[in-house]
mmCIF file with all atom_site columns, C-alpha atoms and ligand atoms in Angstrom:
data_model
loop_
_atom_site.group_PDB
_atom_site.id
_atom_site.type_symbol
_atom_site.label_atom_id
_atom_site.label_alt_id
_atom_site.label_comp_id
_atom_site.label_asym_id
_atom_site.label_entity_id
_atom_site.label_seq_id
_atom_site.pdbx_PDB_ins_code
_atom_site.Cartn_x
_atom_site.Cartn_y
_atom_site.Cartn_z
_atom_site.occupancy
_atom_site.B_iso_or_equiv
_atom_site.pdbx_formal_charge
_atom_site.auth_seq_id
_atom_site.auth_comp_id
_atom_site.auth_asym_id
_atom_site.auth_atom_id
_atom_site.pdbx_PDB_model_num
ATOM   1   C CA  . MET S 1 1   ? 62.037 6.732   -81.542  1.00 78.00 ? 1   MET S CA  1
ATOM   2   C CA  . THR S 1 2   ? 60.452 6.172   -84.952  1.00 94.00 ? 2   THR S CA  1
ATOM   3   C CA  . VAL S 1 3   ? 60.558 2.659   -86.356  1.00 96.00 ? 3   VAL S CA  1
ATOM   4   C CA  . ASP S 1 4   ? 61.147 2.201   -90.097  1.00 98.00 ? 4   ASP S CA  1
ATOM   5   C CA  . LEU S 1 5   ? 58.038 0.049   -90.642  1.00 97.00 ? 5   LEU S CA  1
ATOM   6   C CA  . LYS S 1 6   ? 58.946 -0.720  -94.257  1.00 98.00 ? 6   LYS S CA  1
ATOM   7   C CA  . ALA S 1 7   ? 62.309 -2.102  -93.163  1.00 98.00 ? 7   ALA S CA  1
ATOM   8   C CA  . ALA S 1 8   ? 60.627 -4.154  -90.420  1.00 98.00 ? 8   ALA S CA  1
ATOM   9   C CA  . GLU S 1 9   ? 58.120 -5.564  -92.924  1.00 97.00 ? 9   GLU S CA  1
ATOM   10  C CA  . PHE S 1 10  ? 60.961 -6.374  -95.362  1.00 98.00 ? 10  PHE S CA  1
ATOM   11  C CA  . THR S 1 11  ? 62.909 -8.161  -92.619  1.00 98.00 ? 11  THR S CA  1
ATOM   12  C CA  . PHE S 1 12  ? 59.937 -10.362 -91.651  1.00 97.00 ? 12  PHE S CA  1
ATOM   13  C CA  . GLN S 1 13  ? 58.688 -11.039 -95.182  1.00 95.00 ? 13  GLN S CA  1
ATOM   14  C CA  . GLY S 1 14  ? 59.013 -14.667 -96.313  1.00 95.00 ? 14  GLY S CA  1
ATOM   15  C CA  . LEU S 1 15  ? 60.603 -15.896 -93.096  1.00 96.00 ? 15  LEU S CA  1
ATOM   16  C CA  . ARG S 1 16  ? 57.780 -18.374 -92.460  1.00 96.00 ? 16  ARG S CA  1
ATOM   17  C CA  . PRO S 1 17  ? 56.514 -19.636 -95.818  1.00 97.00 ? 17  PRO S CA  1
ATOM   18  C CA  . ILE S 1 18  ? 54.815 -22.843 -94.692  1.00 98.00 ? 18  ILE S CA  1
ATOM   19  C CA  . PRO S 1 19  ? 51.196 -22.699 -93.513  1.00 98.00 ? 19  PRO S CA  1
ATOM   20  C CA  . VAL S 1 20  ? 50.337 -25.180 -90.774  1.00 98.00 ? 20  VAL S CA  1
ATOM   21  C CA  . ALA S 1 21  ? 46.954 -26.547 -89.771  1.00 98.00 ? 21  ALA S CA  1
ATOM   22  C CA  . VAL S 1 22  ? 46.656 -26.501 -85.982  1.00 99.00 ? 22  VAL S CA  1
ATOM   23  C CA  . THR S 1 23  ? 43.949 -28.615 -84.382  1.00 98.00 ? 23  THR S CA  1
ATOM   24  C CA  . THR S 1 24  ? 42.920 -28.877 -80.756  1.00 98.00 ? 24  THR S CA  1
ATOM   25  C CA  . VAL S 1 25  ? 40.217 -30.111 -78.388  1.00 98.00 ? 25  VAL S CA  1
ATOM   26  C CA  . HIS S 1 26  ? 38.865 -29.140 -75.004  1.00 98.00 ? 26  HIS S CA  1
ATOM   27  C CA  . GLY S 1 27  ? 35.764 -30.262 -73.126  1.00 97.00 ? 27  GLY S CA  1
ATOM   28  C CA  . GLY S 1 28  ? 34.547 -32.315 -76.078  1.00 95.00 ? 28  GLY S CA  1
ATOM   29  C CA  . ARG S 1 29  ? 34.832 -29.385 -78.519  1.00 97.00 ? 29  ARG S CA  1
ATOM   30  C CA  . ALA S 1 30  ? 37.329 -29.901 -81.342  1.00 98.00 ? 30  ALA S CA  1
ATOM   31  C CA  . ASN S 1 31  ? 38.504 -27.143 -83.664  1.00 98.00 ? 31  ASN S CA  1
ATOM   32  C CA  . GLY S 1 32  ? 41.380 -25.952 -85.815  1.00 98.00 ? 32  GLY S CA  1
ATOM   33  C CA  . LEU S 1 33  ? 42.867 -22.999 -87.641  1.00 98.00 ? 33  LEU S CA  1
ATOM   34  C CA  . MET S 1 34  ? 45.604 -22.155 -90.119  1.00 98.00 ? 34  MET S CA  1
ATOM   35  C CA  . SER S 1 35  ? 48.781 -20.466 -88.974  1.00 98.00 ? 35  SER S CA  1
ATOM   36  C CA  . LEU S 1 36  ? 52.062 -19.204 -90.395  1.00 98.00 ? 36  LEU S CA  1
ATOM   37  C CA  . SER S 1 37  ? 53.732 -19.338 -86.995  1.00 98.00 ? 37  SER S CA  1
ATOM   38  C CA  . GLY S 1 38  ? 54.604 -23.018 -86.686  1.00 98.00 ? 38  GLY S CA  1
ATOM   39  C CA  . GLY S 1 39  ? 58.110 -24.263 -86.022  1.00 98.00 ? 39  GLY S CA  1
ATOM   40  C CA  . PRO S 1 40  ? 60.429 -26.297 -83.847  1.00 98.00 ? 40  PRO S CA  1
ATOM   41  C CA  . ALA S 1 41  ? 60.998 -25.024 -80.312  1.00 98.00 ? 41  ALA S CA  1
ATOM   42  C CA  . GLY S 1 42  ? 64.141 -26.847 -79.234  1.00 96.00 ? 42  GLY S CA  1
ATOM   43  C CA  . ILE S 1 43  ? 67.233 -28.531 -80.621  1.00 97.00 ? 43  ILE S CA  1
ATOM   44  C CA  . VAL S 1 44  ? 67.130 -31.887 -78.821  1.00 98.00 ? 44  VAL S CA  1
ATOM   45  C CA  . PRO S 1 45  ? 66.300 -34.353 -81.619  1.00 97.00 ? 45  PRO S CA  1
ATOM   46  C CA  . GLU S 1 46  ? 65.163 -37.175 -79.307  1.00 98.00 ? 46  GLU S CA  1
ATOM   47  C CA  . ALA S 1 47  ? 62.756 -34.886 -77.421  1.00 98.00 ? 47  ALA S CA  1
ATOM   48  C CA  . PRO S 1 48  ? 61.274 -32.527 -80.029  1.00 98.00 ? 48  PRO S CA  1
ATOM   49  C CA  . ARG S 1 49  ? 59.248 -29.476 -79.111  1.00 98.00 ? 49  ARG S CA  1
ATOM   50  C CA  . VAL S 1 50  ? 56.948 -27.390 -81.269  1.00 98.00 ? 50  VAL S CA  1
ATOM   51  C CA  . THR S 1 51  ? 55.737 -23.796 -81.107  1.00 98.00 ? 51  THR S CA  1
ATOM   52  C CA  . VAL S 1 52  ? 52.765 -21.907 -82.540  1.00 98.00 ? 52  VAL S CA  1
ATOM   53  C CA  . SER S 1 53  ? 51.537 -18.366 -81.971  1.00 98.00 ? 53  SER S CA  1
ATOM   54  C CA  . ILE S 1 54  ? 47.766 -18.020 -81.756  1.00 98.00 ? 54  ILE S CA  1
ATOM   55  C CA  . THR S 1 55  ? 45.829 -14.759 -81.741  1.00 98.00 ? 55  THR S CA  1
ATOM   56  C CA  . LYS S 1 56  ? 43.447 -14.331 -78.800  1.00 98.00 ? 56  LYS S CA  1
ATOM   57  C CA  . TYR S 1 57  ? 40.678 -13.332 -81.216  1.00 97.00 ? 57  TYR S CA  1
ATOM   58  C CA  . ASN S 1 58  ? 40.564 -16.927 -82.470  1.00 98.00 ? 58  ASN S CA  1
ATOM   59  C CA  . PHE S 1 59  ? 38.418 -19.647 -80.888  1.00 98.00 ? 59  PHE S CA  1
ATOM   60  C CA  . SER S 1 60  ? 41.294 -22.142 -81.123  1.00 98.00 ? 60  SER S CA  1
ATOM   61  C CA  . HIS S 1 61  ? 43.316 -19.913 -78.794  1.00 98.00 ? 61  HIS S CA  1
ATOM   62  C CA  . ASP S 1 62  ? 40.976 -20.535 -75.858  1.00 98.00 ? 62  ASP S CA  1
ATOM   63  C CA  . LEU S 1 63  ? 40.737 -24.261 -76.550  1.00 98.00 ? 63  LEU S CA  1
ATOM   64  C CA  . ILE S 1 64  ? 44.538 -24.685 -76.600  1.00 98.00 ? 64  ILE S CA  1
ATOM   65  C CA  . LEU S 1 65  ? 44.912 -22.539 -73.481  1.00 98.00 ? 65  LEU S CA  1
ATOM   66  C CA  . GLN S 1 66  ? 42.302 -24.554 -71.582  1.00 98.00 ? 66  GLN S CA  1
ATOM   67  C CA  . GLY S 1 67  ? 42.919 -28.014 -73.049  1.00 98.00 ? 67  GLY S CA  1
ATOM   68  C CA  . GLY S 1 68  ? 46.712 -27.863 -73.241  1.00 98.00 ? 68  GLY S CA  1
ATOM   69  C CA  . VAL S 1 69  ? 46.959 -30.038 -76.353  1.00 98.00 ? 69  VAL S CA  1
ATOM   70  C CA  . PHE S 1 70  ? 47.322 -29.425 -80.078  1.00 98.00 ? 70  PHE S CA  1
ATOM   71  C CA  . ALA S 1 71  ? 48.462 -31.009 -83.309  1.00 99.00 ? 71  ALA S CA  1
ATOM   72  C CA  . MET S 1 72  ? 50.402 -29.133 -85.991  1.00 98.00 ? 72  MET S CA  1
ATOM   73  C CA  . HIS S 1 73  ? 50.086 -30.410 -89.576  1.00 98.00 ? 73  HIS S CA  1
ATOM   74  C CA  . VAL S 1 74  ? 51.871 -29.482 -92.785  1.00 98.00 ? 74  VAL S CA  1
ATOM   75  C CA  . LEU S 1 75  ? 50.009 -29.867 -96.082  1.00 98.00 ? 75  LEU S CA  1
ATOM   76  C CA  . SER S 1 76  ? 51.092 -31.559 -99.316  1.00 98.00 ? 76  SER S CA  1
ATOM   77  C CA  . ASN S 1 77  ? 51.746 -29.868 -102.664 1.00 97.00 ? 77  ASN S CA  1
ATOM   78  C CA  . ASP S 1 78  ? 51.460 -33.168 -104.555 1.00 98.00 ? 78  ASP S CA  1
ATOM   79  C CA  . PRO S 1 79  ? 49.021 -32.637 -107.468 1.00 97.00 ? 79  PRO S CA  1
ATOM   80  C CA  . ASP S 1 80  ? 46.827 -35.538 -106.222 1.00 97.00 ? 80  ASP S CA  1
ATOM   81  C CA  . LEU S 1 81  ? 46.590 -33.979 -102.759 1.00 97.00 ? 81  LEU S CA  1
ATOM   82  C CA  . LEU S 1 82  ? 46.506 -30.286 -103.606 1.00 98.00 ? 82  LEU S CA  1
ATOM   83  C CA  . PRO S 1 83  ? 42.670 -30.082 -103.678 1.00 98.00 ? 83  PRO S CA  1
ATOM   84  C CA  . THR S 1 84  ? 42.561 -31.658 -100.199 1.00 98.00 ? 84  THR S CA  1
ATOM   85  C CA  . SER S 1 85  ? 45.269 -29.285 -98.943  1.00 98.00 ? 85  SER S CA  1
ATOM   86  C CA  . LEU S 1 86  ? 43.323 -26.267 -100.223 1.00 98.00 ? 86  LEU S CA  1
ATOM   87  C CA  . ASP S 1 87  ? 40.086 -27.656 -98.703  1.00 98.00 ? 87  ASP S CA  1
ATOM   88  C CA  . ILE S 1 88  ? 41.824 -27.883 -95.311  1.00 98.00 ? 88  ILE S CA  1
ATOM   89  C CA  . LEU S 1 89  ? 43.283 -24.395 -95.625  1.00 98.00 ? 89  LEU S CA  1
ATOM   90  C CA  . MET S 1 90  ? 39.937 -22.851 -96.631  1.00 98.00 ? 90  MET S CA  1
ATOM   91  C CA  . ALA S 1 91  ? 37.930 -24.787 -94.011  1.00 97.00 ? 91  ALA S CA  1
ATOM   92  C CA  . LEU S 1 92  ? 40.201 -23.931 -91.079  1.00 98.00 ? 92  LEU S CA  1
ATOM   93  C CA  . GLY S 1 93  ? 41.526 -20.509 -92.101  1.00 97.00 ? 93  GLY S CA  1
ATOM   94  C CA  . GLY S 1 94  ? 38.396 -18.907 -93.496  1.00 93.00 ? 94  GLY S CA  1
ATOM   95  C CA  . SER S 1 95  ? 35.938 -18.776 -90.613  1.00 93.00 ? 95  SER S CA  1
ATOM   96  C CA  . SER S 1 96  ? 35.700 -19.295 -86.874  1.00 96.00 ? 96  SER S CA  1
ATOM   97  C CA  . GLY S 1 97  ? 34.758 -22.483 -85.065  1.00 97.00 ? 97  GLY S CA  1
ATOM   98  C CA  . ARG S 1 98  ? 32.535 -20.228 -82.950  1.00 96.00 ? 98  ARG S CA  1
ATOM   99  C CA  . ASP S 1 99  ? 30.190 -20.154 -85.958  1.00 95.00 ? 99  ASP S CA  1
ATOM   100 C CA  . GLY S 1 100 ? 30.050 -23.901 -86.592  1.00 95.00 ? 100 GLY S CA  1
ATOM   101 C CA  . ASP S 1 101 ? 31.992 -27.136 -86.797  1.00 97.00 ? 101 ASP S CA  1
ATOM   102 C CA  . LYS S 1 102 ? 34.801 -26.520 -89.288  1.00 97.00 ? 102 LYS S CA  1
ATOM   103 C CA  . LEU S 1 103 ? 36.089 -30.093 -89.045  1.00 97.00 ? 103 LEU S CA  1
ATOM   104 C CA  . ASP S 1 104 ? 32.834 -31.466 -90.372  1.00 96.00 ? 104 ASP S CA  1
ATOM   105 C CA  . GLY S 1 105 ? 33.652 -32.644 -93.885  1.00 93.00 ? 105 GLY S CA  1
ATOM   106 C CA  . LEU S 1 106 ? 37.374 -33.176 -93.220  1.00 98.00 ? 106 LEU S CA  1
ATOM   107 C CA  . GLU S 1 107 ? 38.709 -36.702 -92.763  1.00 98.00 ? 107 GLU S CA  1
ATOM   108 C CA  . ILE S 1 108 ? 40.071 -37.115 -89.248  1.00 98.00 ? 108 ILE S CA  1
ATOM   109 C CA  . LYS S 1 109 ? 41.187 -39.619 -86.655  1.00 98.00 ? 109 LYS S CA  1
ATOM   110 C CA  . HIS S 1 110 ? 41.859 -38.913 -82.990  1.00 98.00 ? 110 HIS S CA  1
ATOM   111 C CA  . GLY S 1 111 ? 45.373 -38.646 -81.607  1.00 98.00 ? 111 GLY S CA  1
ATOM   112 C CA  . ALA S 1 112 ? 46.608 -39.916 -78.230  1.00 97.00 ? 112 ALA S CA  1
ATOM   113 C CA  . THR S 1 113 ? 45.472 -36.685 -76.531  1.00 97.00 ? 113 THR S CA  1
ATOM   114 C CA  . GLY S 1 114 ? 42.118 -36.703 -78.329  1.00 98.00 ? 114 GLY S CA  1
ATOM   115 C CA  . VAL S 1 115 ? 43.071 -33.937 -80.779  1.00 98.00 ? 115 VAL S CA  1
ATOM   116 C CA  . PRO S 1 116 ? 41.752 -34.351 -84.320  1.00 98.00 ? 116 PRO S CA  1
ATOM   117 C CA  . ILE S 1 117 ? 44.417 -35.542 -86.750  1.00 98.00 ? 117 ILE S CA  1
ATOM   118 C CA  . LEU S 1 118 ? 43.788 -34.438 -90.353  1.00 98.00 ? 118 LEU S CA  1
ATOM   119 C CA  . LEU S 1 119 ? 44.245 -37.517 -92.532  1.00 98.00 ? 119 LEU S CA  1
ATOM   120 C CA  . GLY S 1 120 ? 44.597 -35.388 -95.686  1.00 98.00 ? 120 GLY S CA  1
ATOM   121 C CA  . ALA S 1 121 ? 47.720 -33.640 -94.318  1.00 98.00 ? 121 ALA S CA  1
ATOM   122 C CA  . LEU S 1 122 ? 51.281 -34.483 -95.364  1.00 98.00 ? 122 LEU S CA  1
ATOM   123 C CA  . SER S 1 123 ? 52.469 -35.083 -91.791  1.00 98.00 ? 123 SER S CA  1
ATOM   124 C CA  . TYR S 1 124 ? 51.896 -33.841 -88.257  1.00 98.00 ? 124 TYR S CA  1
ATOM   125 C CA  . VAL S 1 125 ? 53.205 -33.601 -84.734  1.00 98.00 ? 125 VAL S CA  1
ATOM   126 C CA  . GLU S 1 126 ? 50.916 -33.891 -81.706  1.00 98.00 ? 126 GLU S CA  1
ATOM   127 C CA  . ALA S 1 127 ? 51.878 -32.014 -78.563  1.00 98.00 ? 127 ALA S CA  1
ATOM   128 C CA  . ARG S 1 128 ? 51.113 -31.310 -74.928  1.00 98.00 ? 128 ARG S CA  1
ATOM   129 C CA  . VAL S 1 129 ? 51.677 -27.687 -73.936  1.00 98.00 ? 129 VAL S CA  1
ATOM   130 C CA  . THR S 1 130 ? 54.702 -27.191 -71.678  1.00 98.00 ? 130 THR S CA  1
ATOM   131 C CA  . GLY S 1 131 ? 54.762 -23.410 -71.659  1.00 98.00 ? 131 GLY S CA  1
ATOM   132 C CA  . SER S 1 132 ? 52.939 -20.361 -72.943  1.00 98.00 ? 132 SER S CA  1
ATOM   133 C CA  . LEU S 1 133 ? 53.807 -16.699 -73.269  1.00 98.00 ? 133 LEU S CA  1
ATOM   134 C CA  . ASP S 1 134 ? 51.003 -14.128 -73.079  1.00 98.00 ? 134 ASP S CA  1
ATOM   135 C CA  . ASN S 1 135 ? 51.702 -11.252 -75.488  1.00 98.00 ? 135 ASN S CA  1
ATOM   136 C CA  . ASP S 1 136 ? 48.461 -9.260  -75.047  1.00 97.00 ? 136 ASP S CA  1
ATOM   137 C CA  . GLU S 1 137 ? 47.349 -9.834  -78.662  1.00 98.00 ? 137 GLU S CA  1
ATOM   138 C CA  . ASN S 1 138 ? 48.306 -13.522 -78.802  1.00 98.00 ? 138 ASN S CA  1
ATOM   139 C CA  . THR S 1 139 ? 49.809 -16.433 -76.912  1.00 98.00 ? 139 THR S CA  1
ATOM   140 C CA  . ILE S 1 140 ? 52.926 -18.282 -78.004  1.00 98.00 ? 140 ILE S CA  1
ATOM   141 C CA  . PHE S 1 141 ? 52.525 -21.943 -77.067  1.00 98.00 ? 141 PHE S CA  1
ATOM   142 C CA  . VAL S 1 142 ? 55.335 -24.468 -76.746  1.00 98.00 ? 142 VAL S CA  1
ATOM   143 C CA  . GLY S 1 143 ? 54.650 -28.175 -76.459  1.00 98.00 ? 143 GLY S CA  1
ATOM   144 C CA  . ASP S 1 144 ? 56.387 -31.513 -76.073  1.00 98.00 ? 144 ASP S CA  1
ATOM   145 C CA  . VAL S 1 145 ? 55.868 -33.646 -79.166  1.00 98.00 ? 145 VAL S CA  1
ATOM   146 C CA  . ILE S 1 146 ? 54.240 -36.871 -77.992  1.00 98.00 ? 146 ILE S CA  1
ATOM   147 C CA  . ALA S 1 147 ? 53.427 -38.345 -81.434  1.00 98.00 ? 147 ALA S CA  1
ATOM   148 C CA  . ALA S 1 148 ? 54.298 -37.706 -85.080  1.00 98.00 ? 148 ALA S CA  1
ATOM   149 C CA  . GLU S 1 149 ? 53.435 -39.370 -88.382  1.00 98.00 ? 149 GLU S CA  1
ATOM   150 C CA  . ARG S 1 150 ? 54.021 -39.036 -92.135  1.00 98.00 ? 150 ARG S CA  1
ATOM   151 C CA  . LEU S 1 151 ? 50.578 -39.522 -93.672  1.00 98.00 ? 151 LEU S CA  1
ATOM   152 C CA  . ASN S 1 152 ? 50.874 -38.757 -97.376  1.00 98.00 ? 152 ASN S CA  1
ATOM   153 C CA  . LYS S 1 153 ? 53.256 -38.173 -100.261 1.00 96.00 ? 153 LYS S CA  1
ATOM   154 C CA  . GLY S 1 154 ? 54.559 -34.874 -101.597 1.00 97.00 ? 154 GLY S CA  1
ATOM   155 C CA  . ARG S 1 155 ? 56.474 -31.844 -100.396 1.00 98.00 ? 155 ARG S CA  1
ATOM   156 C CA  . LYS S 1 156 ? 55.321 -29.131 -98.034  1.00 98.00 ? 156 LYS S CA  1
ATOM   157 C CA  . LEU S 1 157 ? 52.854 -26.710 -99.576  1.00 98.00 ? 157 LEU S CA  1
ATOM   158 C CA  . ASP S 1 158 ? 54.081 -23.144 -99.232  1.00 97.00 ? 158 ASP S CA  1
ATOM   159 C CA  . ILE S 1 159 ? 51.842 -20.137 -98.858  1.00 97.00 ? 159 ILE S CA  1
ATOM   160 C CA  . GLY S 1 160 ? 52.773 -18.642 -102.263 1.00 96.00 ? 160 GLY S CA  1
ATOM   161 C CA  . GLU S 1 161 ? 51.717 -21.818 -104.069 1.00 97.00 ? 161 GLU S CA  1
ATOM   162 C CA  . ALA S 1 162 ? 48.512 -22.030 -102.047 1.00 97.00 ? 162 ALA S CA  1
ATOM   163 C CA  . TRP S 1 163 ? 47.576 -18.358 -102.388 1.00 96.00 ? 163 TRP S CA  1
ATOM   164 C CA  . ALA S 1 164 ? 47.916 -18.533 -106.202 1.00 97.00 ? 164 ALA S CA  1
ATOM   165 C CA  . LYS S 1 165 ? 45.325 -21.324 -106.318 1.00 97.00 ? 165 LYS S CA  1
ATOM   166 C CA  . LEU S 1 166 ? 42.774 -20.119 -103.766 1.00 97.00 ? 166 LEU S CA  1
ATOM   167 C CA  . PRO S 1 167 ? 39.483 -18.725 -105.135 1.00 97.00 ? 167 PRO S CA  1
ATOM   168 C CA  . PRO S 1 168 ? 39.393 -14.891 -105.105 1.00 96.00 ? 168 PRO S CA  1
ATOM   169 C CA  . GLU S 1 169 ? 36.089 -14.871 -103.183 1.00 96.00 ? 169 GLU S CA  1
ATOM   170 C CA  . TRP S 1 170 ? 37.666 -16.954 -100.410 1.00 97.00 ? 170 TRP S CA  1
ATOM   171 C CA  . ILE S 1 171 ? 40.647 -14.553 -100.253 1.00 96.00 ? 171 ILE S CA  1
ATOM   172 C CA  . GLU S 1 172 ? 38.238 -11.612 -100.004 1.00 95.00 ? 172 GLU S CA  1
ATOM   173 C CA  . ARG S 1 173 ? 36.418 -13.239 -97.077  1.00 92.00 ? 173 ARG S CA  1
ATOM   174 C CA  . TYR S 1 174 ? 39.739 -14.064 -95.405  1.00 95.00 ? 174 TYR S CA  1
ATOM   175 C CA  . GLU S 1 175 ? 40.906 -10.447 -95.725  1.00 94.00 ? 175 GLU S CA  1
ATOM   176 C CA  . HIS S 1 176 ? 37.670 -9.203  -94.193  1.00 91.00 ? 176 HIS S CA  1
ATOM   177 C CA  . ASN S 1 177 ? 38.136 -11.554 -91.231  1.00 91.00 ? 177 ASN S CA  1
ATOM   178 C CA  . HIS S 1 178 ? 41.809 -10.588 -90.987  1.00 94.00 ? 178 HIS S CA  1
ATOM   179 C CA  . HIS S 1 179 ? 40.880 -6.921  -90.693  1.00 94.00 ? 179 HIS S CA  1
ATOM   180 C CA  . ALA S 1 180 ? 38.596 -7.647  -87.698  1.00 93.00 ? 180 ALA S CA  1
ATOM   181 C CA  . GLN S 1 181 ? 41.369 -9.727  -86.140  1.00 95.00 ? 181 GLN S CA  1
ATOM   182 C CA  . LEU S 1 182 ? 43.912 -6.959  -86.629  1.00 96.00 ? 182 LEU S CA  1
ATOM   183 C CA  . GLU S 1 183 ? 41.624 -4.410  -84.953  1.00 96.00 ? 183 GLU S CA  1
ATOM   184 C CA  . HIS S 1 184 ? 41.180 -6.797  -82.003  1.00 96.00 ? 184 HIS S CA  1
ATOM   185 C CA  . CYS S 1 185 ? 44.966 -7.167  -81.702  1.00 97.00 ? 185 CYS S CA  1
ATOM   186 C CA  . ARG S 1 186 ? 45.462 -3.385  -81.793  1.00 97.00 ? 186 ARG S CA  1
ATOM   187 C CA  . GLY S 1 187 ? 42.838 -3.016  -79.075  1.00 97.00 ? 187 GLY S CA  1
ATOM   188 C CA  . ALA S 1 188 ? 44.521 -5.663  -76.926  1.00 97.00 ? 188 ALA S CA  1
ATOM   189 C CA  . ARG S 1 189 ? 47.783 -3.693  -77.160  1.00 97.00 ? 189 ARG S CA  1
ATOM   190 C CA  . GLY S 1 190 ? 46.144 -0.331  -76.512  1.00 96.00 ? 190 GLY S CA  1
ATOM   191 C CA  . LEU S 1 191 ? 46.907 0.919   -80.033  1.00 95.00 ? 191 LEU S CA  1
ATOM   192 C CA  . GLY S 1 192 ? 44.754 3.092   -82.299  1.00 83.00 ? 192 GLY S CA  1
ATOM   193 C CA  . SER S 1 193 ? 42.813 1.572   -85.179  1.00 76.00 ? 193 SER S CA  1
ATOM   194 C CA  . THR S 1 194 ? 44.518 3.095   -88.250  1.00 63.00 ? 194 THR S CA  1
ATOM   195 C CA  . GLN S 1 195 ? 48.160 2.111   -87.973  1.00 49.00 ? 195 GLN S CA  1
ATOM   196 C CA  . GLU S 1 196 ? 48.548 0.926   -91.595  1.00 52.00 ? 196 GLU S CA  1
ATOM   197 C CA  . VAL S 1 197 ? 52.086 0.607   -92.977  1.00 51.00 ? 197 VAL S CA  1
ATOM   198 C CA  . SER S 1 198 ? 52.343 3.065   -95.884  1.00 46.00 ? 198 SER S CA  1
HETATM 199 C C1  . FMN D 2 .   ? 47.752 -18.476 -94.211  1.00 82.32 ? 201 FMN D C1  1
HETATM 200 C C2  . FMN D 2 .   ? 47.118 -18.128 -92.903  1.00 82.32 ? 201 FMN D C2  1
HETATM 201 C C3  . FMN D 2 .   ? 47.944 -17.878 -91.799  1.00 82.32 ? 201 FMN D C3  1
HETATM 202 C C4  . FMN D 2 .   ? 47.397 -17.577 -90.553  1.00 82.32 ? 201 FMN D C4  1
HETATM 203 N N1  . FMN D 2 .   ? 48.228 -17.392 -89.478  1.00 82.32 ? 201 FMN D N1  1
HETATM 204 C C5  . FMN D 2 .   ? 47.699 -17.275 -88.239  1.00 82.32 ? 201 FMN D C5  1
HETATM 205 C C6  . FMN D 2 .   ? 48.536 -17.276 -87.089  1.00 82.32 ? 201 FMN D C6  1
HETATM 206 O O1  . FMN D 2 .   ? 49.764 -17.371 -87.167  1.00 82.32 ? 201 FMN D O1  1
HETATM 207 N N2  . FMN D 2 .   ? 47.936 -17.188 -85.866  1.00 82.32 ? 201 FMN D N2  1
HETATM 208 C C7  . FMN D 2 .   ? 46.592 -17.085 -85.727  1.00 82.32 ? 201 FMN D C7  1
HETATM 209 O O2  . FMN D 2 .   ? 46.090 -17.010 -84.591  1.00 82.32 ? 201 FMN D O2  1
HETATM 210 N N3  . FMN D 2 .   ? 45.765 -17.071 -86.807  1.00 82.32 ? 201 FMN D N3  1
HETATM 211 C C8  . FMN D 2 .   ? 46.292 -17.179 -88.052  1.00 82.32 ? 201 FMN D C8  1
HETATM 212 N N4  . FMN D 2 .   ? 45.473 -17.210 -89.158  1.00 82.32 ? 201 FMN D N4  1
HETATM 213 C C9  . FMN D 2 .   ? 44.048 -16.906 -88.998  1.00 82.32 ? 201 FMN D C9  1
HETATM 214 C C10 . FMN D 2 .   ? 43.184 -18.086 -88.511  1.00 82.32 ? 201 FMN D C10 1
HETATM 215 O O3  . FMN D 2 .   ? 43.485 -19.271 -89.195  1.00 82.32 ? 201 FMN D O3  1
HETATM 216 C C11 . FMN D 2 .   ? 41.713 -17.697 -88.746  1.00 82.32 ? 201 FMN D C11 1
HETATM 217 O O4  . FMN D 2 .   ? 41.424 -16.486 -88.074  1.00 82.32 ? 201 FMN D O4  1
HETATM 218 C C12 . FMN D 2 .   ? 40.725 -18.758 -88.310  1.00 82.32 ? 201 FMN D C12 1
HETATM 219 O O5  . FMN D 2 .   ? 39.481 -18.477 -88.920  1.00 82.32 ? 201 FMN D O5  1
HETATM 220 C C13 . FMN D 2 .   ? 40.533 -18.836 -86.798  1.00 82.32 ? 201 FMN D C13 1
HETATM 221 O O6  . FMN D 2 .   ? 39.614 -19.863 -86.512  1.00 82.32 ? 201 FMN D O6  1
HETATM 222 P P1  . FMN D 2 .   ? 39.040 -20.173 -85.049  1.00 82.32 ? 201 FMN D P1  1
HETATM 223 O O7  . FMN D 2 .   ? 38.341 -18.916 -84.566  1.00 82.32 ? 201 FMN D O7  1
HETATM 224 O O8  . FMN D 2 .   ? 38.062 -21.288 -85.303  1.00 82.32 ? 201 FMN D O8  1
HETATM 225 O O9  . FMN D 2 .   ? 40.169 -20.573 -84.183  1.00 82.32 ? 201 FMN D O9  1
HETATM 226 C C14 . FMN D 2 .   ? 45.996 -17.503 -90.415  1.00 82.32 ? 201 FMN D C14 1
HETATM 227 C C15 . FMN D 2 .   ? 45.156 -17.774 -91.518  1.00 82.32 ? 201 FMN D C15 1
HETATM 228 C C16 . FMN D 2 .   ? 45.705 -18.081 -92.748  1.00 82.32 ? 201 FMN D C16 1
HETATM 229 C C17 . FMN D 2 .   ? 44.798 -18.397 -93.909  1.00 82.32 ? 201 FMN D C17 1
#
């Protein structure tokens, strides 16, 4: 069976427009990354759950798997906060915590579980992992929300708005990193290395 990859790409495109900053801690090591996979994971309003999908290539993956805690933040598009939002996105989404402390320079406090809370974010939920699904290339985590807070003013920054304002040299570095990540994911699924959608 041949899959119409263009139709698949079209179906997925734009479904998750809000980037989230996911932070975590394990064994005294705190870290974070950006993700476009954040969302609610249940419908019970008095007992909210959250889900994120984290690629195994990323350092944060191992910390969440081992530590079992994470916080998921949304960023603000308010003009006063936009520079901070872009700083968070570039700091967490542009390099790996394996190469240095990416939280250094970001304003944080510690949540109930010890996870770093990004004070420059619009709001966040903090969670303890209740379940995880191993998908070879990534793990989908689900957690019980144990704390949540609105921190700043504004509306949620979407990825289109953010991408239009990010420096081209940062985007270039991100794409380079993304390519390495993609190859790792293909390897983890036993796929060849040149499966571009054309
Ligand atoms: C907009 C955006 C969305 C991303 N979405 C995801 C995602 O859903 N899952 C994931 O594992 N990484 C995602 N990434 C990539 C990680 O944020 C990036 O690889 C990061 O450098 C990993 O850092 P770490 O190794 O310190 O965990 C995204 C990055 C950006 C900028």
